[in-house]
Structures are given as C-alpha cells and as structure tokens.
C-alpha cells in the first residue's frame, strides 16, 4: 500500500447528490478551494436512478408511450446513467472531483480509497457530509432467492416485467406502481399498514388507492407480506401473489456506515444529527467544522430539502449564516392525481373540500372524459394561522405551492380568505375550505 | 299600460352574473328578502357565452377533439345555454328571480319591464347593480355588411369557419384564436398595437405570439385594420385578409345605458364609480343604498373580481364590512402556454427566468416531444416587497397562484427566497428570479 497523498483545501464534500453538489459548486463559485468525493454517480441518485427517471416514466405512462419508447425517454432523461457530463460541469465550476470511497470522515479530514487505486487524505477547514440514503431490504423470509428490484433497479431496468409486485406504500411505491401499470405491467401493491402514504391524512391514501385501482393496480392494504414462497409472495391473509419482479420500496436509511461516527452524533434512526445551521451535533453541541446535508440528516428525503440545507451551509461558510427552515417543506408525490402536502396535517382544526366541485373539474371532465378526484384539506392552529395542507388532484404540485408559502409565511385564515383566486383554476378548491374555517358564510 | 305592481324587499340585485348572483344567494341565505332582476341569461354570460365555453373549447382543442365533439362538449359545459337550472337554483336558495329589463335603477327603487308583460317596481333598502359589460363594435368602415362575430357568437356557433380573422389582441382574442386554430380553422389575428396582451410586459405577448404562430395562427401585430372591403379585411400595410368570419374582440364596455345615472357616478370609461366597500360614489361621496359589482364597475373584467366584490357587498350589508382588496387580482389567460399576471408588472425592479430551464421542462419535453416555452418575471419595490409577477408557461395559472398570494400578503424577497419549492415542479422557475433579486448568489 502506497502512502496516502495529502492535500489541504477549504472544503471537502463527501457525496455529490443534489445537496453536496450545490455546496461544492456555490463555494467554488465564491472562490473557495473545494474537493468533492463521490464513490458512485457524480450528481447522486436523483438524476440517474431516482427522481428524474421516476417522473419520466410517470409522464410517459400518462402520455401513453409504449414501454420501449418510455424506456428510451427515461434513459435520455437520466443521461443514460452517464455521469461524465455532471463531473465535467463540476470541474468547469472549479470543483475538484475525486472518485473514490471515503473510508474516514472527521472534522478537518477525509480519507479516500480511490477508484483509480491508492489512497488519498484530504484535509480541509470544513467537511460537508452528503452521503445520502440507501434502500432498506425488509427482513422477509425467502427473499434471498427471489427476483427482487430496488427502486434504483426498477428505474434502470431493461425489461418490463409481466407481473410486478410492489412492496411498500410510500411515495416511491405508489409512483412506480402507477408508472409500471401505465406502461403495461400487471401490478399488485402490498402495503402493510391500513392506507397508502401512511404519514399523511388517511383520506389522501384513500384517494390514491382509488386512483390506482381505477388504473388497474391491485391495491392490498392492511395485509402484510409474510414470506416469499415458491410461486410468489405470501401475505398474512394467506393470499399468494405471483410475480416476475418484486419491487422492494419499504423505505430508505441514511448512509453513515464505515465512517466511525460516534453514537452521540447519530439519531435513533441512524441519521447524522444536525442543528439549524446544518452543523453536525453531538451531546456537547456542534462539532467544529463538520456539516451534513441531504438524506443523511434524516430531515426529509427530498432533493429540495437537500438544496435548502446546501444553501444554509453555503451561507454559513460565507459568513452570512441563517437557520434552515423546515416548516414548509413540500411533500410531493407525482402520481395522477398528484399529492402535495406541507406542514402539519394532523392535530389541528381542519376543513376539506373536494376538487371535483370546482368549475375547472367540470371542464376537464367534459373535454377529456376523465374523472377528476382529490381534495384539499387545510389545517390551522388556535390563532387561525395555516400550519399545514394536504392537496390531492390534477396539478396539485403546482396549485398546492400557494399553501406551502402560506405555511412558511405563517399567514392566517383571514388573509387567505380575503385573497382572490382566479376563475376557473384548481386553486378555487382552496376557498371553500377557507370559508369553512373562517366562518365567513355565517350571517 | 297597467299600473306597476310594487313590492318592498331588503335587497334588489340588477343583473345575475357571477357577482350579482353571489350577492343574491348569500344574502337570501342570511335571511334577507332578495329580488334578482335579469334581462338575459340567469347566471350571466360567464357560464353560457364567455369563460366557460371559451375554456371548454381550449381544453377540447388541446385534447385534439374534432369540431363536432368539441362543440358538443362546449354545449354541455354551457348547459346548452339553458339557464333554467341556474334560475331554479336561485329560487331554491330563496331568491325571487324576476325576468325583465330594469328601466330605472336608483337607490331604493328599481323599475322593471317584465318579459312576461307589464311593469313592476321593486323597492328595497339596498340596490346592487351588476349589469356587466358588452362587446364594443369597433368603428371600422365597411363592417356593417360583414360576417362578424362577437365573442358570445363565437362561443355559441354551430359551424366552424374555414377562415377566421380575429380582431384584437387581448385575452378573449388570443384564447379564441388558439381554440379555433386547434379545432381546424385557418386563423389570422390582427392586433393594432405592437404586441399581444398590451397591458402586460411585452415579452409576455411575444411568447404568446410565438406559441400561436407555432400552432399555425397568422399573427399580425402593429398593422391595424382600416376597413372591410369586398374580399376581406384591409390592414394599414395594404394586406387584405379574406375571412368567412371576422371575430370582433376589441374590448368591452360597462353596461349603464338607459338607467339615467348622473354623470358624476360614472368614470371616464363609463363604469359606475365605486369605493372600497363597492358603494356607488358620486362627487358628494357614497350614494346611500346603492352598490355595484362586476364588469360594470370597470375594476377588472374577471369573474373572480366580481365574486370578491360580491363578498364585500355581502359583508357590508351583514354588518361586518371590510374593504375590497384589488392588489392581487390574477389576470389569467388560458392559452397554452398559460398566462398568469398579478399586481404591478412595470416600473419596479425585476428579474426574469425561463421556464424551460427547470428540470420539469426537460421531463415534459422528452416524454411529450413538446417544446416548453415561457418565463416568470418578478417585480419588487424599493423595500424588496413583491408587488407583481408575470408568469407564462404550462400550468402557470396554478403555480403562479403562489405569487399572487405573495403580492397580496406583501411578502418580501428575502422570505420568498428562503422558502422551499418542490423538485421537480414548475414552481422551481421562481427561485432563480428571486435569487437574482435577492443577490444571494454573490459571495
């Protein structure tokens, strides 16, 4: 083994997913010397094996493309899983990209097992960890011999399975169930709990289950998988579901293994503990010079959360630090109908209104001969401030954004009620829910 | 002539368009005795001859329906221009609907020439005028003998013209040009001024002109029509455009004629002057007991403006008055790309970002093989408060709503910049414009 080379820079970033990449680019743009270490895809999973190909397949299914056409579009959207463009862009931005596995990450130092051979130690005033998350393989007897897919495999597959069983009921599970069904697979979705999207109000999962069922997905909720047997997946009820592929979409866990982080830097779920400035914290407070962004923080598994954390780290390191704000992180699911939730969606006073009751729904139903489903539920605190919203319906990821901003700005029902929404938009569904909360319709 | 019958009620509403209808329904719901006078369609133009059939034709064109199918859908959406359902609903809500022409409208009294014969005088503590607007026929030589359409005729036509010339460049003109082109007409649009949607920033009209041109519409800007000659419409340039129909979409004017309103109650444009409580005002201040809502006020020709004014009148009459707020009335045009503007879109500091640069655009372009165009421009005042926005792009009527709320709530760039928008949504186009205004990318 050769002696590791050493280099001292301003910042070393471990992991080049959306958050890490943004930190590296913006700090390099501000004149800092930045090394970015990546063991897999430069750019992370999102553009190659996660968000981007998933949304691509959903849009292609909706546009009624064939599997072959959809696969070609997916691969084009995912740059054919070739990260050389992303790496070149980073280099052009002044970031030194090092391909290899970080074997030790500590304040001020990162040791890298280089893909090109040898080792390298990079010293830096600041280390930013953005090592992401990985699929969790459920402890299901019989799984080892089975034809399984991780979501990454499902999003880079060459072949369309005739029979796909999706294990899980979260955003990834429902998006892939709808996409593969739309592209021609027979799809069964097995969700352990009583409803899909278990963190959201139960009606949200209900609307989505109805939509998937209408698409032809066999949705099984409240009937947990117990083992893989010859011939399929056996559920608690005794039903055995035959499959050609079993997609494991039962969750992800932060990637912190092998770095030797002390236990007190980690949450119970194994994420790196961070404060509002995205500094890693232990029992004695912030760890000098160590930051974390993205899925590894366990805050919320979204690209836009990672980006917000990245901006927080950049601001901190450029001397204009300000706290991250997680009060209004959108939780979007790009199915049809689309789901868009934000803030607190339980516990508070709430009112709900069905999307199909607005004029836009009539217009769409008539011209597209397509049923509109969904609703908006608003949640307010005792002072009348909007604290959360759950939106389901066509384009909810667009019209729901108004509510995310309202939560972020802590706007109250009175102002929201007194605001004018355009006719005939989907946004009009928001008003009757406000009216109910405002009590304005009472004489 | 028989002696007019007399009746005393709490409120008489003249005109049953969106605003008048809402006033009548809500006040009747609050126990007031309400008479609603309508000389034409109960419910006004919007559901039968304006917004609703226009949006229906646009959606049908986008869904690539045939003219015959689109016409059927349009007629279904417009209740086959049968207002008996709307009238029955109002009666069911406790409103007395009187079909006839109001010949005199004054505080406390309305005289009606009944369609069923005879006259009727209705006395009321309060009179609400919602008489709407009517198409203005341009003073164009040779127009009288020509095969013209008003927008109402274009939205209830039995036949598709082979060659349609649209005169005008406002919202109605561009929506109908795109709809008829999509449904198969050869369409030429003639706009006197240099760009479409002349009240909005010129790039908005430019994007729309490009989109219409790509659809196959012949867009002629800055070349005013001078006369109708044998064989077509002659423009200033000398060009003669042959047509089978000439759609007159050059503007609308408030309907106040025949009511004998004093001059000092009217604006220069002929609208009823109103204050923030929607009271009609003359030089001596508010006229006791007389309100106005909708197009007749000249505030803004949108159904949602009329509804906001209606809520203002209802609140006032129910003893919990509050001022109307016109600071953030959306100006939506339902073309593809969609236009959504709000607040002040000139004069202030601004920044613009192209919609096609966000990830969502890539995804849509790849899966639908359709080019994405549009941009968002944000306008801030010296204090950094967002005062206006112009949005053009797919679903801009949905994602633009966030900006309308921001204008209404007077949110500043700093908060908007620090808010998290979901990946990969259209809303992401907002961030770079904010970044430019915020100056946050500077080291």
Short mmCIF file of N, CA and C in Angstrom, two decimals, chain A residues 27-106:
data_model
loop_
_atom_site.label_atom_id
_atom_site.label_comp_id
_atom_site.label_asym_id
_atom_site.label_seq_id
_atom_site.Cartn_x
_atom_site.Cartn_y
_atom_site.Cartn_z
N UNK A 27 -19.65 27.13 -3.35
CA UNK A 27 -18.44 27.56 -2.63
C UNK A 27 -17.28 27.74 -3.60
N UNK A 28 -17.18 26.87 -4.59
CA UNK A 28 -16.14 27.06 -5.60
C UNK A 28 -16.37 28.36 -6.35
N UNK A 29 -17.66 28.63 -6.64
CA UNK A 29 -18.01 29.87 -7.33
C UNK A 29 -17.64 31.10 -6.50
N UNK A 30 -17.62 30.92 -5.18
CA UNK A 30 -17.25 32.03 -4.29
C UNK A 30 -15.76 32.05 -4.02
N UNK A 31 -15.01 31.24 -4.78
CA UNK A 31 -13.55 31.30 -4.68
C UNK A 31 -12.90 30.34 -3.69
N UNK A 32 -13.71 29.47 -3.09
CA UNK A 32 -13.14 28.52 -2.15
C UNK A 32 -12.54 27.32 -2.89
N UNK A 33 -11.50 26.73 -2.32
CA UNK A 33 -10.93 25.50 -2.88
C UNK A 33 -11.75 24.34 -2.36
N UNK A 34 -12.38 23.60 -3.26
CA UNK A 34 -13.32 22.56 -2.87
C UNK A 34 -12.96 21.23 -3.52
N UNK A 35 -12.92 20.18 -2.71
CA UNK A 35 -12.80 18.82 -3.21
C UNK A 35 -14.12 18.11 -2.95
N UNK A 36 -14.59 17.41 -3.96
CA UNK A 36 -15.85 16.67 -3.84
C UNK A 36 -15.54 15.18 -4.06
N UNK A 37 -15.87 14.37 -3.07
CA UNK A 37 -15.59 12.94 -3.14
C UNK A 37 -16.88 12.19 -3.48
N UNK A 38 -16.82 11.33 -4.48
CA UNK A 38 -18.02 10.56 -4.86
C UNK A 38 -17.61 9.12 -5.16
N UNK A 39 -18.32 8.20 -4.54
CA UNK A 39 -17.96 6.79 -4.79
C UNK A 39 -18.82 6.19 -5.89
N UNK A 40 -19.95 6.83 -6.18
CA UNK A 40 -20.85 6.29 -7.21
C UNK A 40 -21.07 7.30 -8.32
N UNK A 41 -22.31 7.66 -8.53
CA UNK A 41 -22.64 8.61 -9.58
C UNK A 41 -22.36 10.04 -9.14
N UNK A 42 -21.61 10.76 -9.93
CA UNK A 42 -21.44 12.18 -9.66
C UNK A 42 -22.77 12.86 -9.99
N UNK A 43 -23.36 13.47 -8.96
CA UNK A 43 -24.71 14.01 -9.10
C UNK A 43 -25.70 13.24 -8.23
N UNK A 44 -25.26 12.07 -7.76
CA UNK A 44 -26.10 11.29 -6.86
C UNK A 44 -27.16 10.48 -7.58
N UNK A 45 -28.07 9.91 -6.80
CA UNK A 45 -29.11 9.06 -7.36
C UNK A 45 -30.17 9.83 -8.14
N UNK A 46 -30.53 11.01 -7.66
CA UNK A 46 -31.71 11.73 -8.18
C UNK A 46 -31.74 11.81 -9.70
N UNK A 47 -30.69 12.31 -10.36
CA UNK A 47 -30.82 12.45 -11.83
C UNK A 47 -30.72 11.16 -12.60
N UNK A 48 -30.14 10.12 -11.99
CA UNK A 48 -29.85 8.89 -12.74
C UNK A 48 -30.75 7.71 -12.37
N UNK A 49 -31.06 7.62 -11.09
CA UNK A 49 -31.71 6.39 -10.60
C UNK A 49 -32.87 6.65 -9.65
N UNK A 50 -33.32 7.89 -9.56
CA UNK A 50 -34.39 8.15 -8.59
C UNK A 50 -35.40 9.14 -9.17
N UNK A 51 -35.45 10.36 -8.64
CA UNK A 51 -36.49 11.33 -9.01
C UNK A 51 -36.69 11.44 -10.52
N UNK A 52 -35.60 11.69 -11.23
CA UNK A 52 -35.73 12.03 -12.65
C UNK A 52 -36.30 10.87 -13.48
N UNK A 53 -35.69 9.67 -13.43
CA UNK A 53 -36.31 8.60 -14.21
C UNK A 53 -37.72 8.23 -13.72
N UNK A 54 -37.98 8.39 -12.43
CA UNK A 54 -39.33 8.08 -11.92
C UNK A 54 -40.36 9.02 -12.53
N UNK A 55 -40.06 10.32 -12.50
CA UNK A 55 -41.01 11.29 -13.06
C UNK A 55 -41.12 11.09 -14.57
N UNK A 56 -40.02 10.73 -15.19
CA UNK A 56 -40.05 10.49 -16.63
C UNK A 56 -40.99 9.34 -16.96
N UNK A 57 -40.87 8.23 -16.23
CA UNK A 57 -41.75 7.09 -16.51
C UNK A 57 -43.22 7.45 -16.27
N UNK A 58 -43.47 8.23 -15.21
CA UNK A 58 -44.86 8.63 -14.94
C UNK A 58 -45.42 9.49 -16.08
N UNK A 59 -44.62 10.44 -16.54
CA UNK A 59 -45.10 11.31 -17.64
C UNK A 59 -45.29 10.50 -18.92
N UNK A 60 -44.39 9.55 -19.17
CA UNK A 60 -44.51 8.74 -20.38
C UNK A 60 -45.75 7.85 -20.32
N UNK A 61 -45.99 7.29 -19.13
CA UNK A 61 -47.19 6.46 -18.97
C UNK A 61 -48.43 7.30 -19.23
N UNK A 62 -48.43 8.53 -18.72
CA UNK A 62 -49.57 9.41 -18.90
C UNK A 62 -49.73 9.81 -20.37
N UNK A 63 -48.61 9.92 -21.08
CA UNK A 63 -48.66 10.25 -22.50
C UNK A 63 -48.90 9.00 -23.35
N UNK A 64 -49.14 7.87 -22.67
CA UNK A 64 -49.45 6.60 -23.34
C UNK A 64 -48.36 6.13 -24.29
N UNK A 65 -47.11 6.36 -23.91
CA UNK A 65 -46.00 5.81 -24.69
C UNK A 65 -45.89 4.31 -24.43
N UNK A 66 -45.30 3.62 -25.39
CA UNK A 66 -45.01 2.20 -25.21
C UNK A 66 -43.85 2.06 -24.24
N UNK A 67 -43.64 0.83 -23.72
CA UNK A 67 -42.51 0.59 -22.83
C UNK A 67 -41.19 0.94 -23.51
N UNK A 68 -41.05 0.53 -24.75
CA UNK A 68 -39.78 0.77 -25.44
C UNK A 68 -39.53 2.27 -25.59
N UNK A 69 -40.57 3.01 -25.95
CA UNK A 69 -40.41 4.46 -26.09
C UNK A 69 -40.16 5.10 -24.73
N UNK A 70 -40.91 4.65 -23.73
CA UNK A 70 -40.77 5.23 -22.39
C UNK A 70 -39.38 4.96 -21.83
N UNK A 71 -38.87 3.77 -22.10
CA UNK A 71 -37.53 3.41 -21.63
C UNK A 71 -36.48 4.30 -22.29
N UNK A 72 -36.67 4.55 -23.59
CA UNK A 72 -35.73 5.42 -24.30
C UNK A 72 -35.77 6.84 -23.73
N UNK A 73 -36.98 7.33 -23.47
CA UNK A 73 -37.13 8.67 -22.90
C UNK A 73 -36.52 8.72 -21.49
N UNK A 74 -36.78 7.68 -20.71
CA UNK A 74 -36.22 7.59 -19.35
C UNK A 74 -34.69 7.66 -19.40
N UNK A 75 -34.13 6.88 -20.30
CA UNK A 75 -32.66 6.84 -20.37
C UNK A 75 -32.08 8.16 -20.86
N UNK A 76 -32.82 8.82 -21.75
CA UNK A 76 -32.36 10.13 -22.20
C UNK A 76 -32.45 11.13 -21.04
N UNK A 77 -33.57 11.09 -20.31
CA UNK A 77 -33.74 12.00 -19.16
C UNK A 77 -32.65 11.74 -18.13
N UNK A 78 -32.27 10.48 -17.97
CA UNK A 78 -31.27 10.10 -16.97
C UNK A 78 -29.86 10.11 -17.55
N UNK A 79 -29.67 10.80 -18.65
CA UNK A 79 -28.34 10.91 -19.30
C UNK A 79 -27.70 9.54 -19.52
N UNK A 80 -28.53 8.53 -19.76
CA UNK A 80 -28.06 7.16 -19.96
C UNK A 80 -27.17 6.70 -18.80
N UNK A 81 -27.46 7.26 -17.63
CA UNK A 81 -26.71 6.93 -16.39
C UNK A 81 -25.20 7.13 -16.58
N UNK A 82 -24.92 8.14 -17.38
CA UNK A 82 -23.52 8.51 -17.61
C UNK A 82 -23.28 9.83 -16.90
N UNK A 83 -22.44 9.79 -15.87
CA UNK A 83 -22.26 10.99 -15.05
C UNK A 83 -21.09 11.85 -15.51
N UNK A 84 -20.54 11.56 -16.67
CA UNK A 84 -19.34 12.33 -17.08
C UNK A 84 -19.69 13.80 -17.33
N UNK A 85 -20.91 14.05 -17.81
CA UNK A 85 -21.31 15.44 -18.02
C UNK A 85 -21.39 16.19 -16.69
N UNK A 86 -21.98 15.54 -15.70
CA UNK A 86 -22.08 16.17 -14.37
C UNK A 86 -20.70 16.42 -13.79
N UNK A 87 -19.80 15.44 -13.97
CA UNK A 87 -18.44 15.59 -13.45
C UNK A 87 -17.71 16.72 -14.17
N UNK A 88 -17.88 16.79 -15.49
CA UNK A 88 -17.22 17.84 -16.26
C UNK A 88 -17.74 19.21 -15.86
N UNK A 89 -19.06 19.27 -15.62
CA UNK A 89 -19.66 20.54 -15.21
C UNK A 89 -19.05 21.02 -13.88
N UNK A 90 -18.93 20.08 -12.95
CA UNK A 90 -18.35 20.44 -11.65
C UNK A 90 -16.90 20.89 -11.81
N UNK A 91 -16.15 20.18 -12.62
CA UNK A 91 -14.76 20.58 -12.86
C UNK A 91 -14.72 21.98 -13.46
N UNK A 92 -15.61 22.20 -14.43
CA UNK A 92 -15.68 23.52 -15.05
C UNK A 92 -16.03 24.61 -14.06
N UNK A 93 -16.79 24.22 -13.03
CA UNK A 93 -17.18 25.18 -11.99
C UNK A 93 -16.05 25.38 -10.97
N UNK A 94 -14.94 24.66 -11.17
CA UNK A 94 -13.80 24.85 -10.27
C UNK A 94 -13.76 23.89 -9.10
N UNK A 95 -14.57 22.83 -9.17
CA UNK A 95 -14.59 21.83 -8.10
C UNK A 95 -13.68 20.67 -8.49
N UNK A 96 -12.83 20.24 -7.57
CA UNK A 96 -12.02 19.06 -7.86
C UNK A 96 -12.82 17.81 -7.48
N UNK A 97 -13.13 17.00 -8.47
CA UNK A 97 -13.93 15.80 -8.23
C UNK A 97 -13.00 14.61 -8.03
N UNK A 98 -13.16 13.93 -6.92
CA UNK A 98 -12.35 12.76 -6.61
C UNK A 98 -13.27 11.55 -6.56
N UNK A 99 -13.01 10.59 -7.42
CA UNK A 99 -13.85 9.39 -7.43
C UNK A 99 -13.23 8.34 -6.53
N UNK A 100 -13.96 7.99 -5.51
CA UNK A 100 -13.47 7.00 -4.57
C UNK A 100 -14.39 6.91 -3.37
N UNK A 101 -14.09 5.96 -2.46
CA UNK A 101 -14.91 5.79 -1.27
C UNK A 101 -14.24 6.48 -0.09
N UNK A 102 -14.99 7.34 0.55
CA UNK A 102 -14.47 7.93 1.78
C UNK A 102 -14.48 6.82 2.83
N UNK A 103 -13.32 6.57 3.43
CA UNK A 103 -13.27 5.50 4.45
C UNK A 103 -13.22 6.08 5.85
N UNK A 104 -12.92 7.36 5.92
CA UNK A 104 -12.95 8.02 7.22
C UNK A 104 -13.38 9.45 6.99
N UNK A 105 -14.34 9.89 7.76
CA UNK A 105 -14.81 11.25 7.66
C UNK A 105 -14.78 11.84 9.05
N UNK A 106 -13.99 12.88 9.24
CA UNK A 106 -13.93 13.53 10.54
C UNK A 106 -13.76 15.02 10.29
#
